[in-house]
Coordinates of C-alpha atoms in Angstrom, one line a residue:
M1 CA 19.1 -44.7 -5.9
R2 CA 16.2 -43.2 -4.4
N3 CA 13.8 -46.7 -5.5
E4 CA 16.2 -48.5 -3.4
E5 CA 16.3 -46.0 -0.4
V6 CA 12.4 -46.2 -0.4
A7 CA 12.4 -50.0 -0.6
R8 CA 15.1 -50.2 2.0
I9 CA 13.1 -48.1 4.5
F10 CA 9.9 -50.1 3.6
R11 CA 11.6 -53.4 4.0
A12 CA 13.0 -52.2 7.4
V13 CA 9.4 -51.0 8.6
A14 CA 8.1 -54.5 7.9
E15 CA 10.8 -56.1 9.7
L16 CA 10.4 -53.8 13.0
L17 CA 6.2 -54.7 12.7
E18 CA 7.2 -58.5 12.9
L19 CA 9.4 -57.7 16.1
K20 CA 6.7 -56.0 17.6
G21 CA 4.0 -58.6 16.9
E22 CA 1.9 -56.4 14.7
N23 CA -0.8 -57.7 12.3
P24 CA 1.2 -59.8 9.7
F25 CA -0.8 -58.6 7.3
R26 CA 0.4 -55.0 7.6
A27 CA 4.3 -55.9 7.7
R28 CA 3.3 -58.0 4.5
A29 CA 1.9 -54.9 2.8
Y30 CA 5.3 -53.0 3.4
E31 CA 7.2 -56.0 2.1
R32 CA 5.2 -56.1 -1.0
A33 CA 5.9 -52.4 -1.4
A34 CA 9.1 -52.6 -0.8
E35 CA 9.5 -55.4 -4.0
R36 CA 7.3 -53.1 -6.1
V37 CA 9.6 -50.2 -5.7
A38 CA 12.9 -51.8 -6.0
R39 CA 11.8 -53.5 -9.1
L40 CA 10.1 -50.1 -10.6
G41 CA 11.5 -49.4 -13.8
E42 CA 12.0 -45.4 -13.5
D43 CA 12.6 -43.3 -10.7
I44 CA 10.2 -43.4 -7.9
A45 CA 10.4 -39.7 -7.8
A46 CA 9.0 -39.0 -11.4
V47 CA 6.2 -41.3 -10.7
A48 CA 5.4 -39.2 -7.7
T49 CA 5.8 -35.6 -9.6
R50 CA 3.2 -37.3 -11.9
G51 CA 0.8 -38.0 -8.9
E52 CA 0.7 -41.7 -10.0
L53 CA 2.3 -43.3 -6.8
T54 CA -1.4 -44.7 -6.2
R55 CA -1.7 -46.2 -9.7
L56 CA 1.2 -48.9 -8.7
P57 CA 0.1 -52.3 -7.5
G58 CA 0.1 -52.0 -3.9
I59 CA 0.3 -48.9 -3.2
G60 CA -2.3 -47.0 -1.5
K61 CA -2.9 -43.6 -0.1
E62 CA -1.0 -44.3 3.1
L63 CA 2.0 -45.8 1.7
A64 CA 2.1 -43.3 -1.1
A65 CA 2.4 -40.6 1.5
K66 CA 5.3 -42.1 3.1
I67 CA 6.9 -42.6 -0.1
E68 CA 6.3 -38.8 -0.7
E69 CA 7.8 -38.1 2.8
I70 CA 11.0 -40.3 2.3
L71 CA 11.4 -38.4 -1.2
R72 CA 10.9 -35.1 0.4
T73 CA 12.9 -35.2 3.7
G74 CA 15.1 -38.4 3.0
S75 CA 13.8 -40.0 6.3
L76 CA 10.5 -41.5 7.3
G77 CA 9.1 -40.6 10.8
Y78 CA 7.1 -43.8 11.4
Y79 CA 10.2 -45.8 10.8
E80 CA 12.4 -43.6 13.2
K81 CA 9.4 -44.0 15.6
L82 CA 9.2 -47.8 15.3
K83 CA 13.0 -47.9 15.3
A84 CA 12.9 -46.2 19.0
E85 CA 10.8 -48.6 20.3
I86 CA 13.1 -51.5 19.7
P87 CA 16.5 -52.1 21.6
P88 CA 19.3 -51.3 18.9
G89 CA 20.9 -54.6 19.7
V90 CA 17.9 -56.3 18.3
L91 CA 18.1 -54.3 15.3
E92 CA 21.8 -55.4 14.7
L93 CA 20.8 -59.1 14.7
L94 CA 18.5 -58.5 11.8
T95 CA 21.7 -57.9 9.4
V96 CA 22.6 -61.6 9.7
P97 CA 21.0 -63.9 7.0
G98 CA 19.2 -66.5 8.7
I99 CA 18.1 -64.3 11.9
G100 CA 14.2 -62.9 11.3
P101 CA 12.5 -61.3 13.9
R102 CA 11.4 -63.9 15.8
K103 CA 14.9 -65.6 16.4
A104 CA 16.4 -61.7 17.0
M105 CA 13.6 -61.2 19.8
A106 CA 14.3 -65.0 21.4
L107 CA 18.2 -64.0 21.5
Y108 CA 17.4 -60.6 23.0
R109 CA 14.7 -61.8 25.5
E110 CA 16.2 -65.5 26.4
L111 CA 19.9 -64.5 26.2
G112 CA 20.2 -60.8 26.6
V113 CA 22.4 -60.7 23.3
K114 CA 23.0 -57.0 22.8
G115 CA 24.4 -56.8 19.2
L116 CA 26.7 -58.8 16.8
E117 CA 29.8 -59.0 19.2
D118 CA 27.8 -60.3 21.8
L119 CA 26.1 -62.7 19.7
E120 CA 29.4 -64.0 18.2
A121 CA 30.8 -64.5 21.8
R122 CA 27.4 -66.4 22.5
A123 CA 27.7 -68.9 19.9
R124 CA 31.3 -69.5 20.4
A125 CA 30.5 -70.2 23.8
A126 CA 27.8 -72.9 22.7
E127 CA 25.1 -70.9 24.4
V128 CA 22.7 -70.2 21.4
R129 CA 22.1 -74.0 21.1
R130 CA 20.5 -74.2 24.4
L131 CA 17.4 -71.8 23.0
P132 CA 14.1 -73.7 21.7
G133 CA 14.2 -73.4 17.9
F134 CA 18.2 -73.2 17.7
K135 CA 20.6 -76.1 17.3
E136 CA 24.4 -76.6 16.8
R137 CA 24.1 -76.3 13.1
T138 CA 22.4 -73.0 13.7
E139 CA 25.3 -71.9 15.9
A140 CA 27.9 -72.3 13.3
N141 CA 25.4 -70.9 10.6
I142 CA 25.3 -67.8 12.4
L143 CA 29.5 -67.7 13.2
R144 CA 29.8 -68.1 9.4
E145 CA 27.3 -65.5 8.4
I146 CA 28.8 -62.8 10.9
R147 CA 32.1 -63.5 9.1
G148 CA 30.6 -63.3 5.8
A149 CA 28.8 -60.1 6.8
R150 CA 32.2 -58.5 7.9
Q151 CA 33.7 -59.7 4.4
V152 CA 30.9 -58.0 2.3
R153 CA 29.8 -54.9 4.4
E154 CA 31.9 -52.4 2.9
R155 CA 31.6 -54.0 -0.5
I156 CA 29.3 -52.6 -3.4
P157 CA 27.2 -54.9 -6.0
L158 CA 28.4 -54.5 -9.5
G159 CA 25.1 -53.0 -10.1
E160 CA 25.1 -50.4 -7.6
A161 CA 28.8 -49.4 -8.4
L162 CA 28.7 -49.1 -12.1
P163 CA 26.0 -46.5 -12.7
I164 CA 27.7 -44.2 -10.4
A165 CA 31.0 -45.0 -11.9
L166 CA 29.6 -44.3 -15.5
G167 CA 28.2 -41.0 -14.2
L168 CA 31.2 -39.6 -12.7
V169 CA 33.2 -40.5 -16.0
E170 CA 30.6 -38.5 -18.1
M171 CA 30.7 -35.8 -15.7
L172 CA 34.4 -35.6 -15.6
R173 CA 34.8 -35.7 -19.4
Q174 CA 32.6 -32.7 -19.6
E175 CA 34.7 -30.5 -17.3
V176 CA 37.9 -31.7 -18.5
P177 CA 37.4 -31.8 -22.4
G178 CA 39.9 -33.8 -24.4
A179 CA 40.9 -35.9 -21.2
R180 CA 40.7 -39.7 -21.4
I181 CA 38.8 -40.9 -18.2
S182 CA 38.3 -44.5 -17.8
I183 CA 37.0 -46.7 -15.3
A184 CA 39.8 -48.8 -13.5
G185 CA 40.2 -51.5 -10.7
S186 CA 38.0 -54.3 -10.0
L187 CA 35.0 -52.4 -11.5
R188 CA 36.6 -52.2 -15.0
R189 CA 37.4 -56.3 -14.4
R190 CA 33.5 -56.1 -13.7
C191 CA 33.9 -58.1 -10.4
E192 CA 30.3 -58.9 -8.7
T193 CA 31.1 -56.5 -5.9
I194 CA 33.7 -53.9 -5.4
G195 CA 35.6 -52.1 -2.7
D196 CA 36.1 -48.4 -3.6
I197 CA 35.5 -47.0 -7.1
D198 CA 38.6 -46.4 -9.0
L199 CA 38.9 -44.2 -11.9
L200 CA 41.9 -43.1 -14.2
A201 CA 42.3 -39.8 -16.2
A202 CA 45.1 -38.7 -18.8
S203 CA 45.4 -35.3 -19.6
P204 CA 48.5 -32.9 -20.2
R205 CA 47.9 -31.2 -17.0
P206 CA 47.0 -33.8 -14.3
E207 CA 46.6 -31.4 -11.4
Q208 CA 44.0 -29.8 -13.2
T209 CA 42.0 -32.7 -13.8
I210 CA 42.0 -33.3 -10.0
A211 CA 41.0 -30.1 -9.2
S212 CA 38.0 -30.4 -11.3
F213 CA 37.4 -34.0 -10.1
V214 CA 37.4 -32.9 -6.1
A215 CA 34.7 -29.9 -7.3
L216 CA 32.1 -32.5 -9.0
S217 CA 28.5 -31.9 -7.5
P218 CA 28.3 -35.6 -6.0
V219 CA 31.6 -35.3 -4.2
A220 CA 30.6 -34.2 0.0
E221 CA 34.1 -34.6 1.2
V222 CA 37.5 -34.5 0.0
L223 CA 39.2 -37.4 2.0
A224 CA 42.8 -36.9 0.3
R225 CA 44.3 -34.6 -2.7
G226 CA 47.5 -34.5 -4.6
E227 CA 48.9 -33.6 -7.7
T228 CA 47.9 -36.9 -9.5
K229 CA 45.6 -38.5 -7.1
A230 CA 42.6 -37.7 -5.0
T231 CA 40.4 -39.5 -2.7
V232 CA 36.6 -38.5 -2.2
R233 CA 33.4 -39.3 -0.4
L234 CA 30.3 -39.0 -2.4
N235 CA 27.0 -37.6 -1.1
D236 CA 26.0 -41.5 -0.8
G237 CA 28.8 -42.5 1.3
R238 CA 30.7 -44.3 -1.6
Q239 CA 34.7 -43.9 -1.7
V240 CA 36.2 -43.1 -5.1
D241 CA 39.7 -42.7 -5.9
L242 CA 41.0 -40.9 -9.1
R243 CA 44.3 -41.3 -10.3
A244 CA 45.8 -38.7 -13.3
V245 CA 48.5 -39.2 -15.6
E246 CA 50.1 -37.6 -18.3
P247 CA 49.1 -39.2 -21.8
V248 CA 52.1 -40.9 -22.4
S249 CA 51.6 -43.2 -19.8
Y250 CA 48.0 -43.8 -20.0
G251 CA 48.0 -47.4 -21.3
A252 CA 50.4 -48.5 -18.5
A253 CA 48.5 -46.8 -15.7
L254 CA 45.0 -48.3 -16.9
C255 CA 46.7 -51.8 -17.1
Y256 CA 48.2 -51.2 -13.8
F257 CA 45.2 -50.1 -11.7
T258 CA 42.7 -52.2 -13.5
G259 CA 44.6 -55.3 -12.0
S260 CA 44.2 -57.7 -10.7
K261 CA 47.1 -57.9 -8.5
D262 CA 48.0 -61.6 -9.3
H263 CA 47.8 -60.6 -13.0
N264 CA 50.0 -57.5 -12.6
I265 CA 52.6 -59.8 -10.6
H266 CA 52.3 -62.3 -13.4
L267 CA 53.3 -59.4 -16.0
R268 CA 56.2 -58.3 -13.9
R269 CA 58.0 -61.7 -13.6
L270 CA 57.3 -61.5 -17.9
A271 CA 58.7 -58.5 -17.9
L272 CA 61.9 -59.2 -15.8
D273 CA 62.2 -62.4 -17.9
R274 CA 62.6 -60.0 -21.0
G275 CA 65.2 -57.6 -19.3
L276 CA 62.1 -54.9 -18.9
K277 CA 60.6 -53.0 -15.9
I278 CA 56.9 -52.2 -16.0
N279 CA 54.8 -50.2 -13.8
E280 CA 52.0 -47.5 -13.8
Y281 CA 54.0 -45.2 -15.9
G282 CA 55.2 -47.4 -18.9
V283 CA 57.6 -50.4 -20.1
F284 CA 61.0 -49.4 -19.7
R285 CA 64.3 -51.0 -20.9
D286 CA 67.3 -49.6 -19.4
G287 CA 65.6 -46.6 -18.3
K288 CA 64.1 -45.6 -21.6
R289 CA 60.2 -45.9 -22.0
I290 CA 59.7 -48.4 -24.9
A291 CA 55.6 -48.4 -24.4
G292 CA 53.0 -47.4 -22.1
R293 CA 50.6 -45.0 -24.2
E294 CA 48.1 -47.4 -24.7
E295 CA 47.3 -51.1 -23.1
E296 CA 47.9 -53.0 -26.4
E297 CA 51.4 -51.4 -26.4
V298 CA 52.1 -53.0 -22.8
Y299 CA 51.0 -56.4 -23.7
A300 CA 53.1 -56.2 -26.9
A301 CA 56.1 -55.2 -25.5
L302 CA 55.7 -58.4 -23.2
G303 CA 54.9 -60.5 -26.5
L304 CA 51.1 -60.7 -25.7
P305 CA 48.0 -59.8 -27.2
W306 CA 45.7 -57.6 -25.4
I307 CA 43.8 -59.3 -22.8
P308 CA 40.2 -58.5 -21.8
P309 CA 40.0 -56.8 -18.3
E310 CA 37.6 -59.5 -17.2
L311 CA 39.9 -62.1 -17.4
R312 CA 42.6 -60.2 -15.5
E313 CA 42.6 -62.6 -12.6
D314 CA 45.8 -65.0 -13.2
R315 CA 43.5 -67.8 -13.8
G316 CA 45.5 -69.1 -17.1
E317 CA 44.8 -66.1 -19.2
I318 CA 48.3 -65.1 -19.5
E319 CA 49.3 -68.8 -20.6
A320 CA 46.3 -68.4 -23.0
A321 CA 47.4 -65.3 -24.3
A322 CA 50.6 -66.7 -24.7
A323 CA 49.6 -69.5 -26.8
G324 CA 47.1 -67.7 -28.8
R325 CA 44.2 -69.5 -27.2
L326 CA 42.4 -66.6 -25.6
P327 CA 38.2 -66.9 -26.0
A328 CA 36.5 -64.8 -28.4
L329 CA 34.3 -63.5 -25.5
V330 CA 30.7 -62.9 -25.8
T331 CA 29.6 -59.2 -26.1
D332 CA 26.4 -57.5 -25.6
G333 CA 26.0 -57.3 -29.3
D334 CA 25.7 -61.0 -29.7
I335 CA 22.7 -61.1 -27.6
R336 CA 19.6 -62.2 -29.7
G337 CA 17.2 -62.6 -27.0
D338 CA 16.2 -62.8 -23.0
L339 CA 15.5 -66.0 -21.5
H340 CA 13.9 -64.8 -18.3
V341 CA 11.1 -62.1 -18.4
H342 CA 8.2 -61.1 -16.1
S343 CA 4.9 -59.8 -17.4
V344 CA 1.9 -58.6 -16.0
Y345 CA 0.3 -61.8 -15.9
S346 CA 2.5 -62.3 -12.7
D347 CA 4.3 -59.8 -11.1
G348 CA 5.7 -57.9 -13.5
T349 CA 4.4 -54.4 -15.2
G350 CA 5.2 -55.4 -18.9
T351 CA 2.5 -56.0 -21.6
L352 CA 3.3 -58.0 -24.3
E353 CA 3.7 -55.2 -26.4
S354 CA 5.6 -53.1 -24.0
I355 CA 8.0 -56.0 -24.0
A356 CA 8.3 -56.4 -27.4
D357 CA 8.9 -53.0 -28.0
R358 CA 11.9 -52.4 -25.6
A359 CA 13.4 -56.1 -27.3
R360 CA 13.2 -54.6 -30.5
R361 CA 15.3 -51.6 -29.3
L362 CA 17.9 -53.6 -27.7
G363 CA 18.4 -55.7 -31.0
Y364 CA 16.4 -58.7 -30.1
N365 CA 13.9 -61.1 -32.3
W366 CA 12.7 -63.2 -29.3
V367 CA 11.8 -63.0 -25.4
A368 CA 11.1 -66.2 -23.2
L369 CA 7.9 -64.8 -20.9
C370 CA 8.7 -66.9 -17.6
D371 CA 6.4 -66.2 -14.9
H372 CA 5.5 -67.6 -11.9
S373 CA 3.8 -70.7 -11.1
P374 CA 0.7 -70.9 -8.0
S375 CA 3.1 -71.7 -5.1
L376 CA 4.7 -68.1 -5.2
K377 CA 1.5 -66.4 -4.3
I378 CA 3.1 -63.1 -3.5
A379 CA 4.2 -62.9 -6.8
H380 CA 0.9 -63.7 -8.2
G381 CA 1.8 -67.0 -9.7
L382 CA -0.4 -68.0 -12.5
S383 CA -3.1 -70.5 -12.1
I384 CA -3.3 -73.1 -15.0
A385 CA -6.2 -71.4 -16.3
D386 CA -4.4 -67.9 -16.4
L387 CA -1.3 -69.7 -17.7
R388 CA -3.8 -71.1 -20.7
A389 CA -5.1 -67.1 -21.2
K390 CA -1.2 -66.0 -21.3
A391 CA -0.6 -68.5 -23.7
A392 CA -3.3 -67.6 -26.0
A393 CA -2.3 -64.1 -26.0
V394 CA 1.4 -65.0 -27.0
R395 CA -0.1 -67.2 -29.9
A396 CA -2.0 -64.2 -31.1
F397 CA 0.6 -62.0 -30.8
N398 CA 3.1 -64.3 -32.5
A399 CA 0.6 -64.9 -35.7
A400 CA 0.4 -61.3 -36.1
S401 CA 4.4 -60.5 -35.5
P402 CA 6.7 -61.2 -38.3
D403 CA 9.7 -59.8 -36.9
F404 CA 9.4 -60.7 -33.3
H405 CA 8.5 -63.8 -31.4
F406 CA 7.6 -64.6 -27.6
L407 CA 8.4 -67.9 -26.1
C408 CA 5.3 -68.8 -23.9
G409 CA 7.5 -70.2 -21.0
T410 CA 7.3 -70.3 -17.0
E411 CA 9.4 -69.8 -14.0
V412 CA 8.4 -72.9 -12.1
D413 CA 8.9 -73.5 -8.8
I414 CA 10.6 -76.5 -7.6
K415 CA 9.0 -77.6 -4.4
P416 CA 10.8 -78.7 -1.1
D417 CA 9.9 -82.0 -2.1
G418 CA 11.5 -82.0 -5.5
T419 CA 8.3 -82.0 -7.7
L420 CA 7.6 -79.0 -9.9
D421 CA 4.6 -76.8 -9.2
Y422 CA 2.8 -77.5 -12.6
P423 CA 1.6 -80.7 -13.8
D424 CA 3.5 -82.4 -16.5
E425 CA 0.9 -82.2 -19.1
V426 CA 0.9 -78.3 -18.5
L427 CA 4.8 -78.3 -18.9
A428 CA 4.6 -80.4 -22.4
G429 CA 2.2 -77.4 -23.9
L430 CA 5.0 -74.7 -23.0
D431 CA 7.9 -73.7 -25.1
F432 CA 10.5 -73.0 -22.4
V433 CA 10.4 -74.2 -18.8
L434 CA 12.7 -72.5 -16.4
A435 CA 12.7 -74.2 -12.9
A436 CA 13.7 -72.6 -9.7
V437 CA 13.8 -72.5 -5.8
H438 CA 11.8 -69.7 -4.2
S439 CA 11.6 -71.3 -0.7
R440 CA 13.1 -73.2 2.4
F441 CA 16.3 -72.0 1.7
R442 CA 17.6 -73.4 4.8
Q443 CA 17.4 -77.0 3.8
K444 CA 20.0 -79.2 4.7
R445 CA 22.7 -79.8 2.0
E446 CA 21.9 -83.1 0.8
V447 CA 18.1 -82.2 0.7
M448 CA 18.9 -79.2 -1.1
T449 CA 21.0 -80.7 -3.7
E450 CA 18.4 -83.4 -4.2
R451 CA 15.7 -81.1 -4.9
L452 CA 18.0 -78.9 -7.3
L453 CA 18.9 -82.6 -9.1
A454 CA 15.2 -83.3 -9.3
G455 CA 14.7 -79.9 -11.2
V456 CA 17.6 -80.6 -13.5
R457 CA 16.9 -84.5 -14.2
H458 CA 13.2 -83.4 -15.1
P459 CA 12.7 -84.4 -18.9
L460 CA 10.3 -81.2 -19.3
V461 CA 12.8 -78.9 -17.8
H462 CA 15.0 -76.6 -20.1
A463 CA 16.9 -74.7 -17.7
L464 CA 17.6 -74.3 -14.2
A465 CA 17.1 -70.4 -12.8
H466 CA 19.7 -68.4 -10.5
P467 CA 20.9 -72.0 -9.3
T468 CA 22.8 -71.3 -6.1
G469 CA 20.0 -68.6 -4.8
R470 CA 22.3 -66.1 -3.5
L471 CA 21.6 -62.3 -3.1
L472 CA 24.8 -60.3 -3.0
G473 CA 25.6 -59.1 0.5
E474 CA 21.8 -60.4 1.8
R475 CA 21.7 -64.0 1.4
P476 CA 24.3 -66.7 0.9
P477 CA 24.1 -69.6 -1.6
Y478 CA 22.0 -72.7 -0.8
S479 CA 23.9 -75.1 1.4
A480 CA 24.1 -77.5 -1.8
D481 CA 26.4 -79.6 -3.9
I482 CA 26.6 -76.9 -6.8
E483 CA 29.3 -78.8 -8.7
Q484 CA 27.3 -81.9 -8.5
V485 CA 24.3 -80.1 -9.9
I486 CA 26.4 -78.8 -12.8
A487 CA 27.6 -81.9 -13.6
E488 CA 24.2 -83.6 -13.8
A489 CA 22.8 -80.6 -15.5
C490 CA 25.3 -80.7 -18.4
A491 CA 25.2 -84.6 -18.8
A492 CA 21.2 -84.2 -19.0
G493 CA 21.5 -81.4 -21.4
T494 CA 19.8 -79.3 -19.1
W495 CA 20.8 -75.5 -19.1
L496 CA 22.2 -73.3 -16.4
E497 CA 20.9 -69.8 -16.3
I498 CA 23.0 -66.8 -15.7
N499 CA 20.8 -64.5 -13.8
A500 CA 21.7 -60.8 -14.6
Y501 CA 19.6 -59.3 -12.0
P502 CA 22.2 -57.3 -10.1
K503 CA 21.7 -58.6 -6.7
R504 CA 22.1 -62.0 -7.9
L505 CA 24.3 -62.6 -10.8
D506 CA 23.9 -66.1 -10.3
L507 CA 25.8 -68.2 -11.6
S508 CA 29.1 -66.7 -10.4
D509 CA 32.2 -66.9 -13.0
R510 CA 33.6 -69.6 -11.5
H511 CA 30.6 -71.7 -12.1
C512 CA 30.0 -70.3 -15.5
R513 CA 33.8 -71.6 -16.5
L514 CA 33.1 -75.2 -15.1
V515 CA 29.7 -75.4 -17.1
K516 CA 31.8 -74.5 -20.2
E517 CA 34.5 -77.1 -19.4
R518 CA 31.6 -79.7 -19.1
G519 CA 30.4 -79.2 -22.3
G520 CA 27.0 -77.8 -21.1
L521 CA 25.4 -74.5 -22.3
L522 CA 23.9 -71.5 -20.4
T523 CA 21.2 -68.9 -20.8
I524 CA 21.1 -65.4 -19.6
G525 CA 17.9 -64.1 -18.3
S526 CA 17.6 -60.3 -17.1
D527 CA 14.7 -61.7 -14.7
A528 CA 13.1 -58.4 -15.6
H529 CA 9.9 -57.3 -13.8
T530 CA 9.6 -54.1 -15.7
V531 CA 10.8 -53.2 -19.1
G532 CA 13.6 -51.1 -18.3
Q533 CA 14.9 -53.8 -16.3
M534 CA 15.8 -55.9 -19.4
D535 CA 18.9 -53.7 -19.5
F536 CA 20.1 -55.8 -16.6
M537 CA 21.2 -58.5 -19.8
A538 CA 24.5 -56.4 -19.5
Y539 CA 25.4 -57.6 -16.2
G540 CA 24.7 -60.9 -17.0
V541 CA 27.0 -60.7 -20.1
S542 CA 29.5 -59.3 -17.8
V543 CA 29.5 -62.7 -15.8
A544 CA 29.9 -64.5 -19.0
R545 CA 32.8 -62.7 -20.0
R546 CA 34.5 -63.3 -16.5
G547 CA 33.7 -67.1 -16.9
W548 CA 35.6 -67.1 -20.3
L549 CA 32.2 -67.7 -22.1
E550 CA 32.1 -67.3 -25.9
P551 CA 28.8 -66.6 -28.0
R552 CA 28.4 -70.4 -28.9
D553 CA 28.4 -71.1 -24.9
I554 CA 25.1 -69.1 -24.8
V555 CA 21.6 -70.0 -26.1
N556 CA 20.9 -66.4 -26.1
T557 CA 23.3 -65.9 -29.0
R558 CA 21.2 -67.5 -31.4
S559 CA 18.7 -65.9 -33.8
W560 CA 14.8 -67.1 -33.9
T561 CA 16.2 -69.6 -36.7
E562 CA 18.8 -70.8 -34.7
L563 CA 17.2 -71.3 -31.4
R564 CA 14.5 -73.3 -33.4
A565 CA 17.4 -75.7 -34.6
L566 CA 18.9 -75.7 -31.4
F567 CA 15.6 -77.0 -29.8
A568 CA 15.3 -79.5 -32.4
R569 CA 18.5 -80.8 -32.4
E570 CA 18.7 -81.3 -29.0
G571 CA 15.0 -82.8 -28.8
R572 CA 13.6 -79.9 -26.7
N573 CA 10.0 -79.6 -26.2
W574 CA 9.0 -76.6 -28.0
H575 CA 6.0 -75.6 -30.6
P576 CA 7.6 -73.2 -33.0
D577 CA 4.5 -72.5 -34.7
G578 CA 2.7 -71.9 -31.3
N579 CA 2.7 -73.2 -27.8
N580 CA 0.2 -76.0 -27.2
L581 CA -1.9 -75.1 -23.9

C-alpha cells in the first residue's frame, strides 16, 4: 500500500511539472521513480529502514529524501507546493484518460474549463473541437471517458482488494477462534474490480463476531452496526461489510452473499420449480430447513453440483451444471511455468538465479524471460548485442541446471506501422517471442486493429501480450476490433496472453472464453519486474477460471517435457537445447 502511495504522489509531481512547463527531464525522473517504486517487490518502507533507497535504480539522494518524507508524514511538501500553484480545475482534467498536461492547460487557458462537469458541458456543446489539436472525435472520447470514470471511480481493482480482505479475514479469525470467516461478494467471484469488500462469518454468537470486527485495528469508522451485520470504513477509506450468521446457515449465506444477483435469481427460480424456498438462511420445504450448513447442500437440494464462485454470473453455468458439463477449471497448482518475466537485462530487478529460485518455490520448472526491445527506451529495452549477451547467459544457466530451465524470449514491440522491433533473423534465434504494443495507444480503430493483426500473423510470434492494452481505472482498451484479432490469432495458431499484472488482467474473462470457444490456446504471464511479483500469477489464474478455462487451454500447465512437445507439434520456433542467437 505504501509503495502505491509513493508512486501515486511521484506520478502527480511529474504531471504538475509538465503543467508548469518545467524541465522535461525532471518530470521524467519522477515518472521513472514512480514506476520503480510501484514495481518494487517489497515494502518501500523496509528499504528505507535499511538505508538502501539510493541503491534503487533512478533514486538519488533528493528522491530518497522525498520518499522518506512521504513515509514519515503521509504527504510531500513539494507536491503540495506544486498543487497550490495550479488551478484545481486543471488537476481534475488530468483524471480523464487521454487528457495530458498540455491538453489540460489548453482547455483551461483557451476555454476557461474549470473542472470535469464544465468539461462535459463544453464537450456536449461542441465547443472543445474548436481548439487546435482537438477534433469531433476528441470530444466523443472525452465524453466516453468521463462516463467511464464515473463508473469505476469508486471501484477497487482485484489486486488491491484481495490483500486487504485476506488480511481482515486473518485478523478476525484470530479474534474469534472457531468462527468460519470467508470473503464473499464480487471479490469471492474474483471480478476484476469490486465495489465494497464483503465478508461473511458464522459462529454461535454472531453479535460477538460483529463486536470483534468493528474493533479491528484497520477500522477507522463504524458506519452502521447491528446484531448480525456491520459496515465500516478502513483507514485507507475502503468500505467493508460483514454479515454474521449462525453455523446452520453458513452455506446458504455464503451462496447468497457471493452472488451474482443474476445467478441467485436463477437459483430461486429452480427452487420454486421444486416447491422450495431459498434465501440466506437456508433451503426450506414447507417452512422446514432442509439444507444450508454447506454450499454443497444448497446446490444439491436444487439437483446441481457445487458451482465454483468464479462462474456464478448466469452465463450458462447453471445449465452446464445440470447437464454435467461444468469445466474442470484450472487451479494455481496446475501452473508449471511463467511466460512473461522481466529480468535485470531490461527493467526488471531479478537475476537468473533469483528468478529461478522464486520459480522453484512456486513449483515451476521453467520460465520465459521476456525483456523489452530497443524502442522502449524508458524500460531499458535490449539492443541486439545486449540480447545476445542475455542469450549466452541463459544457455550457460540451462546447461548447468538439471531441474529448471529458462526460455530466452523477448517482449518485442509492435511498432506503429505494424513491424516488429527486432529483425526476423534475431527473432528466429529466440525460444519465445511475445509481441506487444507500448506506444501510440490512440491510433484509429482500423489502424490499431491492423497493427495487432500484423503481430499475430507474424510467423515468428508465439503470443500477443496484454492484447487490449487496458489499465484498470487508468487507461481504456485500445480502439480495436479485438474479436477479429482473437479470431485471426486462433486461426494462425498464435496464443493470446492473460497478463496477470493486477492493473491489467488483460485479456478479460469474456475474451478468454471466446478464445476457448474458437479452439485457441492462452498463456498466463505475471509480467513480473521483481521476483515477488511472480506471485501475480494467481490473479491470471482467477481470470482464466472466470473465462471457463481448463488446464488444457493454457500453455503454462505443461511440464518442460510437455512444453517441448507442444512447440514441436505446432511447428514452433524454439531451440530446446539452447537458443540460437
